[in-house]
Each structure stands twice: as structure tokens, then as C-alpha cells.
Amino acid sequence: MIKETKKISKNNTIDFNNLKDYHLSIQLSLDGFSFCICNIHSKNIEYFNSFEFTDEHKISPYKHLELIEHVYNKESILKYKYPSVSVTHFNNLVTQVPKPIFDKNNLANYLKYAVKVLENDYITFDELKNSDIVNVYIPFVNINNFLFDMYGSFIFKHASTVLVECLLNEFKNNIEQQYFVNVTKNTFEVVVIKNKKLELYNIFNFKTKEDFIYYILFIAEQLNLNPEEFQLILMGDIEKESELYKIVYQYIRNVSFYKNLTYNNIIDGISSHEHYTLLNQI
């Protein structure tokens, strides 16, 4: 049920007796767990690993915690007391609320129109630093508790918060409309930025390449974007050789991959458009 998917180890350069210069980034989802250790000053990724959980639709909160514990037993490097830890929660239990109408006492009501909310669900929110948007979401609270016991206090956000914040900041000087698609296994996020502001965020599950292109074109149609003209920027778990890319290229003229130029030392092991939210927690 757990498969190691990609590992880059440079831990011979890490001084485990002096971790003050290191940051641990973790990304949680029902279908996997990934993490990296970064030297804060050099911006070098010293260690990276990702794990895939199969049959994620059958994973209960108890089973999810069990899988995470198994990863920690396998990866002893995770058990050190890192002074700086951040965590992103990737799931579709999220909705966006404009700040002018946001009321922190009304979280369940915002979320119930987007997802099924149970009475005992813990709901929290992130205020996006560079946007008039608040992300309201349900985190994996039992995993948060496990991580708190391991590291003490840490920063956690919804993965979409990091994705949108960083894209808005990175492309803040670009007034053109930009359409980003971030793929994670059988899920993908859409971020559309226009005039330096978030125009749309959504997340979709898909089973086939036809599902994939359908949702991309549907969003384009809703936003009056011409497939012959707009620029589609691909991120995440997608490559030129994949069926997903091939079908996108059939229908959209201008397709490119995002290029992460910040962490050049991992380019040989990880495509420069992969793991955007994990790497940008740092």
C-alpha cells in the first residue's frame, strides 16, 4: 500500500548535531506523503523523498495515520528535531471566501456548499498574504497532532494557499492572463491569474486523459479564453511523454512547463516543474 516513488539523498552533507540551518517541508495527502530538507542559507535541497499510498479512497483517518507512522519508521531522518518545520495539507476540502465578507465564526457555513462537512470536523483557514482571499479548509488533524508530538509547534497551511500565494508573488509584474495546471496523480489544480489577481482556483479529480482535457477546456470556455491564444503552464506530475500532455497539446496551441529556477541542485533528479508547493514552503 506504500510505494517509494522518488528519492534524492545528499544527507552526507547534513550536520545532524547542528540543524539550525535546516528546514523540513512536508506535504500530506490521502494518496501520498512527500518531504524535503533544505539548507535555509544555501537554498540547497539536501534530501527529498516521496511516497505513494494506493487505494486512497479506502483510507480512513486511522489508516492514514498508520501509513504516516510507517513512513516515519522507514525514514529515520524524519525523527530529528528540526527547528523549522512547515506542512501543507493537500485535499479538496477547501473553498475560497473574499476577505470583505469573511467571518471566522462562520467557517462551517462557507465550506458546506463545497464539500460534505461532518459535525466533528475541525475547520480552519489561511489568509492569503497577497490577495483578498481566505482559504477555508479541513486539515488532516490527526496527522497534525502526530507531527506536533514529533516536532512541537510548526506552520501548516492548505497546499492551495502556498500555490496561489507563490504564483501571485512570482508573476506580480505580469498583467497578462495566465492559466496554470498543477497535476498530482489523479487530481489537478487550476489557477488563473489576471491583472495580478487571482481570477479562479479549483481542484478536480480525473480518471482519464479525456476527463483531464475536458475540465481544462471547460474552465477556458467559462473564462472566455481562446485555446488558440491563451498560455497554459503545466506543473506537477506531468511530462512531455505522458498521455496527459499529448492530449493537451492537441487542443491548446500554447503549452509550456513551469521552470523552478530557485533550487538548481535538484534539477537532475526532479523536473523543474514538479513539487511546487512542497519546495515553496521554505
Tab-separated table of C-alpha atoms in Angstrom:
chain	number	residue	atom	x	y	z
A	1	MET	CA	0.000	0.000	0.000
A	2	ILE	CA	3.059	2.280	0.299
A	3	LYS	CA	5.378	2.806	-2.668
A	4	GLU	CA	8.507	4.936	-2.620
A	5	THR	CA	8.351	6.955	-5.843
A	6	LYS	CA	11.380	9.229	-5.927
A	7	LYS	CA	14.333	9.703	-3.629
A	8	ILE	CA	17.291	12.073	-3.732
A	9	SER	CA	19.716	11.793	-0.861
A	10	LYS	CA	22.530	14.187	-0.078
A	11	ASN	CA	22.285	13.676	3.662
A	12	ASN	CA	26.025	13.162	3.975
A	13	THR	CA	26.199	16.983	3.895
A	14	ILE	CA	23.732	17.446	6.764
A	15	ASP	CA	25.166	18.102	10.217
A	16	PHE	CA	22.612	16.321	12.409
A	17	ASN	CA	24.265	17.690	15.526
A	18	ASN	CA	23.588	21.228	14.357
A	19	LEU	CA	20.295	21.539	12.468
A	20	LYS	CA	19.731	25.271	12.986
A	21	ASP	CA	20.329	25.973	9.285
A	22	TYR	CA	17.879	23.343	8.037
A	23	HIS	CA	14.184	23.436	7.242
A	24	LEU	CA	11.871	20.437	6.919
A	25	SER	CA	8.991	20.748	4.447
A	26	ILE	CA	6.199	18.157	4.414
A	27	GLN	CA	3.233	17.692	2.116
A	28	LEU	CA	0.337	15.493	3.193
A	29	SER	CA	-2.397	13.985	1.064
A	30	LEU	CA	-4.593	10.910	1.167
A	31	ASP	CA	-2.646	9.389	-1.708
A	32	GLY	CA	0.850	10.185	-0.531
A	33	PHE	CA	3.480	11.825	1.610
A	34	SER	CA	6.479	13.844	0.443
A	35	PHE	CA	9.139	15.829	2.217
A	36	CYS	CA	12.408	17.624	1.693
A	37	ILE	CA	15.171	19.025	3.866
A	38	CYS	CA	16.636	22.312	2.734
A	39	ASN	CA	19.606	24.361	3.859
A	40	ILE	CA	17.981	27.735	4.508
A	41	HIS	CA	21.095	29.752	3.658
A	42	SER	CA	22.385	27.941	0.581
A	43	LYS	CA	18.895	27.026	-0.719
A	44	ASN	CA	20.200	23.549	-1.462
A	45	ILE	CA	17.850	20.595	-1.194
A	46	GLU	CA	19.828	18.092	0.846
A	47	TYR	CA	17.233	15.311	0.974
A	48	PHE	CA	13.989	14.588	-0.810
A	49	ASN	CA	11.617	11.642	-0.787
A	50	SER	CA	8.041	10.919	-1.799
A	51	PHE	CA	5.714	8.015	-1.105
A	52	GLU	CA	2.523	6.977	-2.829
A	53	PHE	CA	-0.377	5.453	-0.913
A	54	THR	CA	-2.515	3.173	-3.076
A	55	ASP	CA	-6.275	2.683	-2.637
A	56	GLU	CA	-6.556	6.160	-1.129
A	57	HIS	CA	-10.366	6.039	-1.389
A	58	LYS	CA	-10.344	3.283	1.233
A	59	ILE	CA	-8.072	5.149	3.646
A	60	SER	CA	-9.735	6.099	6.922
A	61	PRO	CA	-8.209	8.743	9.232
A	62	TYR	CA	-6.878	5.906	11.414
A	63	LYS	CA	-5.340	4.122	8.412
A	64	HIS	CA	-3.908	7.395	7.134
A	65	LEU	CA	-2.079	7.918	10.418
A	66	GLU	CA	-0.856	4.328	10.323
A	67	LEU	CA	0.649	4.889	6.867
A	68	ILE	CA	2.381	8.078	8.007
A	69	GLU	CA	3.801	6.264	11.030
A	70	HIS	CA	5.113	3.565	8.695
A	71	VAL	CA	6.907	6.226	6.634
A	72	TYR	CA	8.461	7.647	9.802
A	73	ASN	CA	9.659	4.209	10.838
A	74	LYS	CA	11.251	3.783	7.415
A	75	GLU	CA	12.759	7.265	7.213
A	76	SER	CA	14.778	7.794	10.380
A	77	ILE	CA	15.904	11.177	9.033
A	78	LEU	CA	12.403	12.481	9.809
A	79	LYS	CA	12.781	11.799	13.524
A	80	TYR	CA	15.316	14.548	14.197
A	81	LYS	CA	14.119	17.704	15.956
A	82	TYR	CA	14.181	20.250	13.158
A	83	PRO	CA	13.927	23.853	14.411
A	84	SER	CA	11.942	24.917	11.341
A	85	VAL	CA	9.068	22.768	10.044
A	86	SER	CA	6.222	23.560	7.655
A	87	VAL	CA	3.382	21.341	6.466
A	88	THR	CA	0.895	21.621	3.626
A	89	HIS	CA	-2.384	19.701	3.515
A	90	PHE	CA	-3.434	18.724	0.009
A	91	ASN	CA	-7.102	17.767	-0.350
A	92	ASN	CA	-10.299	19.016	-1.981
A	93	LEU	CA	-11.867	20.012	1.343
A	94	VAL	CA	-11.312	23.696	0.672
A	95	THR	CA	-13.154	26.764	-0.529
A	96	GLN	CA	-12.245	30.408	-1.107
A	97	VAL	CA	-14.008	33.308	0.605
A	98	PRO	CA	-13.488	37.016	-0.211
A	99	LYS	CA	-11.982	38.836	2.788
A	100	PRO	CA	-14.611	41.594	2.874
A	101	ILE	CA	-17.350	39.067	3.707
A	102	PHE	CA	-15.233	36.635	5.738
A	103	ASP	CA	-16.261	35.865	9.316
A	104	LYS	CA	-14.137	33.362	11.237
A	105	ASN	CA	-17.209	32.345	13.239
A	106	ASN	CA	-18.923	31.123	10.092
A	107	LEU	CA	-16.393	28.590	8.770
A	108	ALA	CA	-18.700	25.588	8.506
A	109	ASN	CA	-21.275	27.531	6.507
A	110	TYR	CA	-18.687	28.590	3.928
A	111	LEU	CA	-17.421	25.065	3.487
A	112	LYS	CA	-20.723	23.178	3.419
A	113	TYR	CA	-21.551	24.483	-0.060
A	114	ALA	CA	-18.354	22.961	-1.463
A	115	VAL	CA	-17.870	19.717	0.497
A	116	LYS	CA	-19.645	17.471	2.963
A	117	VAL	CA	-18.929	18.695	6.483
A	118	LEU	CA	-19.312	16.404	9.488
A	119	GLU	CA	-20.229	17.715	12.925
A	120	ASN	CA	-16.861	16.827	14.471
A	121	ASP	CA	-14.719	18.122	11.587
A	122	TYR	CA	-12.041	20.607	12.552
A	123	ILE	CA	-12.163	23.578	10.185
A	124	THR	CA	-9.527	26.277	9.914
A	125	PHE	CA	-8.473	28.998	7.475
A	126	ASP	CA	-5.496	30.701	5.829
A	127	GLU	CA	-5.443	34.352	4.860
A	128	LEU	CA	-3.577	34.736	1.580
A	129	LYS	CA	-0.882	37.360	2.056
A	130	ASN	CA	-1.138	38.977	-1.351
A	131	SER	CA	-4.825	38.546	-2.150
A	132	ASP	CA	-8.241	39.468	-0.764
A	133	ILE	CA	-8.997	35.777	-0.391
A	134	VAL	CA	-9.297	33.472	2.626
A	135	ASN	CA	-8.934	29.710	2.207
A	136	VAL	CA	-11.310	27.775	4.471
A	137	TYR	CA	-10.490	24.062	4.761
A	138	ILE	CA	-10.399	20.849	6.762
A	139	PRO	CA	-6.837	19.707	7.520
A	140	PHE	CA	-5.709	16.179	8.408
A	141	VAL	CA	-5.959	16.996	12.083
A	142	ASN	CA	-4.843	13.599	13.402
A	143	ILE	CA	-1.654	13.865	11.313
A	144	ASN	CA	-1.124	17.397	12.643
A	145	ASN	CA	-1.336	16.004	16.183
A	146	PHE	CA	1.200	13.306	15.335
A	147	LEU	CA	3.579	15.907	13.886
A	148	PHE	CA	3.131	18.184	16.888
A	149	ASP	CA	4.202	15.335	19.172
A	150	MET	CA	7.226	14.823	16.929
A	151	TYR	CA	8.396	18.433	16.423
A	152	GLY	CA	6.429	20.741	18.677
A	153	SER	CA	4.897	23.801	17.030
A	154	PHE	CA	5.068	24.163	13.247
A	155	ILE	CA	3.435	26.143	10.458
A	156	PHE	CA	0.708	24.434	8.447
A	157	LYS	CA	-1.364	25.640	5.516
A	158	HIS	CA	-3.553	24.243	2.807
A	159	ALA	CA	-1.461	23.395	-0.256
A	160	SER	CA	-3.556	25.728	-2.410
A	161	THR	CA	-2.635	28.632	-0.140
A	162	VAL	CA	1.054	28.125	-0.897
A	163	LEU	CA	0.373	27.520	-4.596
A	164	VAL	CA	-1.688	30.675	-5.114
A	165	GLU	CA	0.408	32.935	-2.862
A	166	CYS	CA	3.652	31.966	-4.556
A	167	LEU	CA	2.302	32.227	-8.110
A	168	LEU	CA	0.810	35.647	-7.391
A	169	ASN	CA	4.097	36.806	-5.923
A	170	GLU	CA	6.220	35.311	-8.681
A	171	PHE	CA	4.136	36.738	-11.517
A	172	LYS	CA	3.148	40.006	-9.850
A	173	ASN	CA	4.644	42.086	-12.661
A	174	ASN	CA	2.819	40.226	-15.410
A	175	ILE	CA	-0.522	41.767	-16.374
A	176	GLU	CA	-1.390	39.085	-18.929
A	177	GLN	CA	-3.865	36.339	-18.073
A	178	GLN	CA	-2.103	33.125	-17.080
A	179	TYR	CA	-3.571	29.644	-16.740
A	180	PHE	CA	-1.715	27.159	-14.516
A	181	VAL	CA	-2.480	23.453	-14.140
A	182	ASN	CA	-0.786	21.600	-11.274
A	183	VAL	CA	-1.127	17.807	-11.578
A	184	THR	CA	-0.912	15.378	-8.651
A	185	LYS	CA	-1.612	11.753	-9.597
A	186	ASN	CA	-5.390	11.659	-10.360
A	187	THR	CA	-6.055	15.227	-9.215
A	188	PHE	CA	-5.184	18.599	-10.635
A	189	GLU	CA	-5.495	22.203	-9.520
A	190	VAL	CA	-6.310	25.123	-11.790
A	191	VAL	CA	-5.061	28.621	-11.012
A	192	VAL	CA	-5.918	31.508	-13.309
A	193	ILE	CA	-4.318	34.893	-12.676
A	194	LYS	CA	-5.460	38.069	-14.404
A	195	ASN	CA	-4.226	41.613	-13.839
A	196	LYS	CA	-2.044	40.403	-10.950
A	197	LYS	CA	-5.072	38.986	-9.107
A	198	LEU	CA	-6.499	35.523	-8.594
A	199	GLU	CA	-9.336	35.051	-11.031
A	200	LEU	CA	-10.023	31.380	-10.323
A	201	TYR	CA	-8.850	28.433	-8.255
A	202	ASN	CA	-10.405	24.983	-8.478
A	203	ILE	CA	-9.446	21.378	-7.951
A	204	PHE	CA	-10.628	18.392	-9.989
A	205	ASN	CA	-10.411	14.630	-9.772
A	206	PHE	CA	-9.984	12.776	-13.058
A	207	LYS	CA	-9.694	9.168	-14.211
A	208	THR	CA	-8.895	9.501	-17.907
A	209	LYS	CA	-6.988	11.876	-20.162
A	210	GLU	CA	-10.363	12.837	-21.660
A	211	ASP	CA	-11.567	13.947	-18.220
A	212	PHE	CA	-8.382	15.957	-17.854
A	213	ILE	CA	-8.720	17.937	-21.068
A	214	TYR	CA	-12.476	18.338	-20.621
A	215	TYR	CA	-12.085	20.241	-17.335
A	216	ILE	CA	-9.242	22.366	-18.707
A	217	LEU	CA	-11.282	23.385	-21.762
A	218	PHE	CA	-14.440	23.864	-19.690
A	219	ILE	CA	-12.679	26.401	-17.451
A	220	ALA	CA	-11.240	28.112	-20.521
A	221	GLU	CA	-14.724	28.391	-22.022
A	222	GLN	CA	-16.182	29.825	-18.816
A	223	LEU	CA	-13.467	32.476	-18.747
A	224	ASN	CA	-13.745	33.208	-22.497
A	225	LEU	CA	-10.207	32.020	-23.149
A	226	ASN	CA	-9.399	31.049	-26.726
A	227	PRO	CA	-7.417	27.744	-26.914
A	228	GLU	CA	-5.574	29.241	-29.890
A	229	GLU	CA	-4.352	32.179	-27.828
A	230	PHE	CA	-4.039	31.658	-24.072
A	231	GLN	CA	-0.868	30.344	-22.437
A	232	LEU	CA	-1.250	27.103	-20.468
A	233	ILE	CA	1.525	26.461	-17.942
A	234	LEU	CA	1.848	22.887	-16.686
A	235	MET	CA	3.194	21.903	-13.263
A	236	GLY	CA	3.458	18.784	-11.148
A	237	ASP	CA	3.171	15.147	-12.180
A	238	ILE	CA	3.107	15.539	-15.960
A	239	GLU	CA	5.809	15.137	-18.598
A	240	LYS	CA	6.063	15.635	-22.367
A	241	GLU	CA	5.969	11.879	-22.909
A	242	SER	CA	2.721	11.448	-20.945
A	243	GLU	CA	-0.714	10.902	-22.444
A	244	LEU	CA	-1.970	13.916	-20.487
A	245	TYR	CA	0.470	16.231	-22.212
A	246	LYS	CA	-0.230	14.765	-25.642
A	247	ILE	CA	-3.977	15.361	-25.399
A	248	VAL	CA	-3.492	18.880	-24.035
A	249	TYR	CA	-1.198	19.690	-26.939
A	250	GLN	CA	-3.862	18.504	-29.391
A	251	TYR	CA	-6.364	21.099	-28.193
A	252	ILE	CA	-4.289	24.031	-26.904
A	253	ARG	CA	-1.749	25.831	-29.047
A	254	ASN	CA	0.472	27.463	-26.406
A	255	VAL	CA	1.580	24.910	-23.815
A	256	SER	CA	4.689	25.174	-21.658
A	257	PHE	CA	6.122	23.779	-18.427
A	258	TYR	CA	6.791	25.894	-15.374
A	259	LYS	CA	10.506	26.252	-14.601
A	260	ASN	CA	11.652	26.391	-10.987
A	261	LEU	CA	14.987	28.172	-11.054
A	262	THR	CA	15.380	28.507	-7.293
A	263	TYR	CA	16.602	25.002	-6.469
A	264	ASN	CA	19.004	24.195	-9.278
A	265	ASN	CA	20.694	21.421	-7.320
A	266	ILE	CA	17.663	19.097	-7.693
A	267	ILE	CA	17.093	19.529	-11.420
A	268	ASP	CA	18.928	16.294	-12.252
A	269	GLY	CA	16.599	14.251	-10.068
A	270	ILE	CA	13.315	16.164	-10.201
A	271	SER	CA	11.779	18.030	-13.113
A	272	SER	CA	11.842	21.779	-12.589
A	273	HIS	CA	8.018	21.921	-12.727
A	274	GLU	CA	7.434	19.274	-10.020
A	275	HIS	CA	6.591	19.627	-6.298
A	276	TYR	CA	5.947	23.364	-6.455
A	277	THR	CA	4.051	23.676	-3.174
A	278	LEU	CA	6.438	21.439	-1.253
A	279	LEU	CA	9.527	23.387	-2.348
A	280	ASN	CA	7.905	26.793	-1.883
A	281	GLN	CA	7.074	26.223	1.774
A	282	ILE	CA	10.665	27.126	2.525
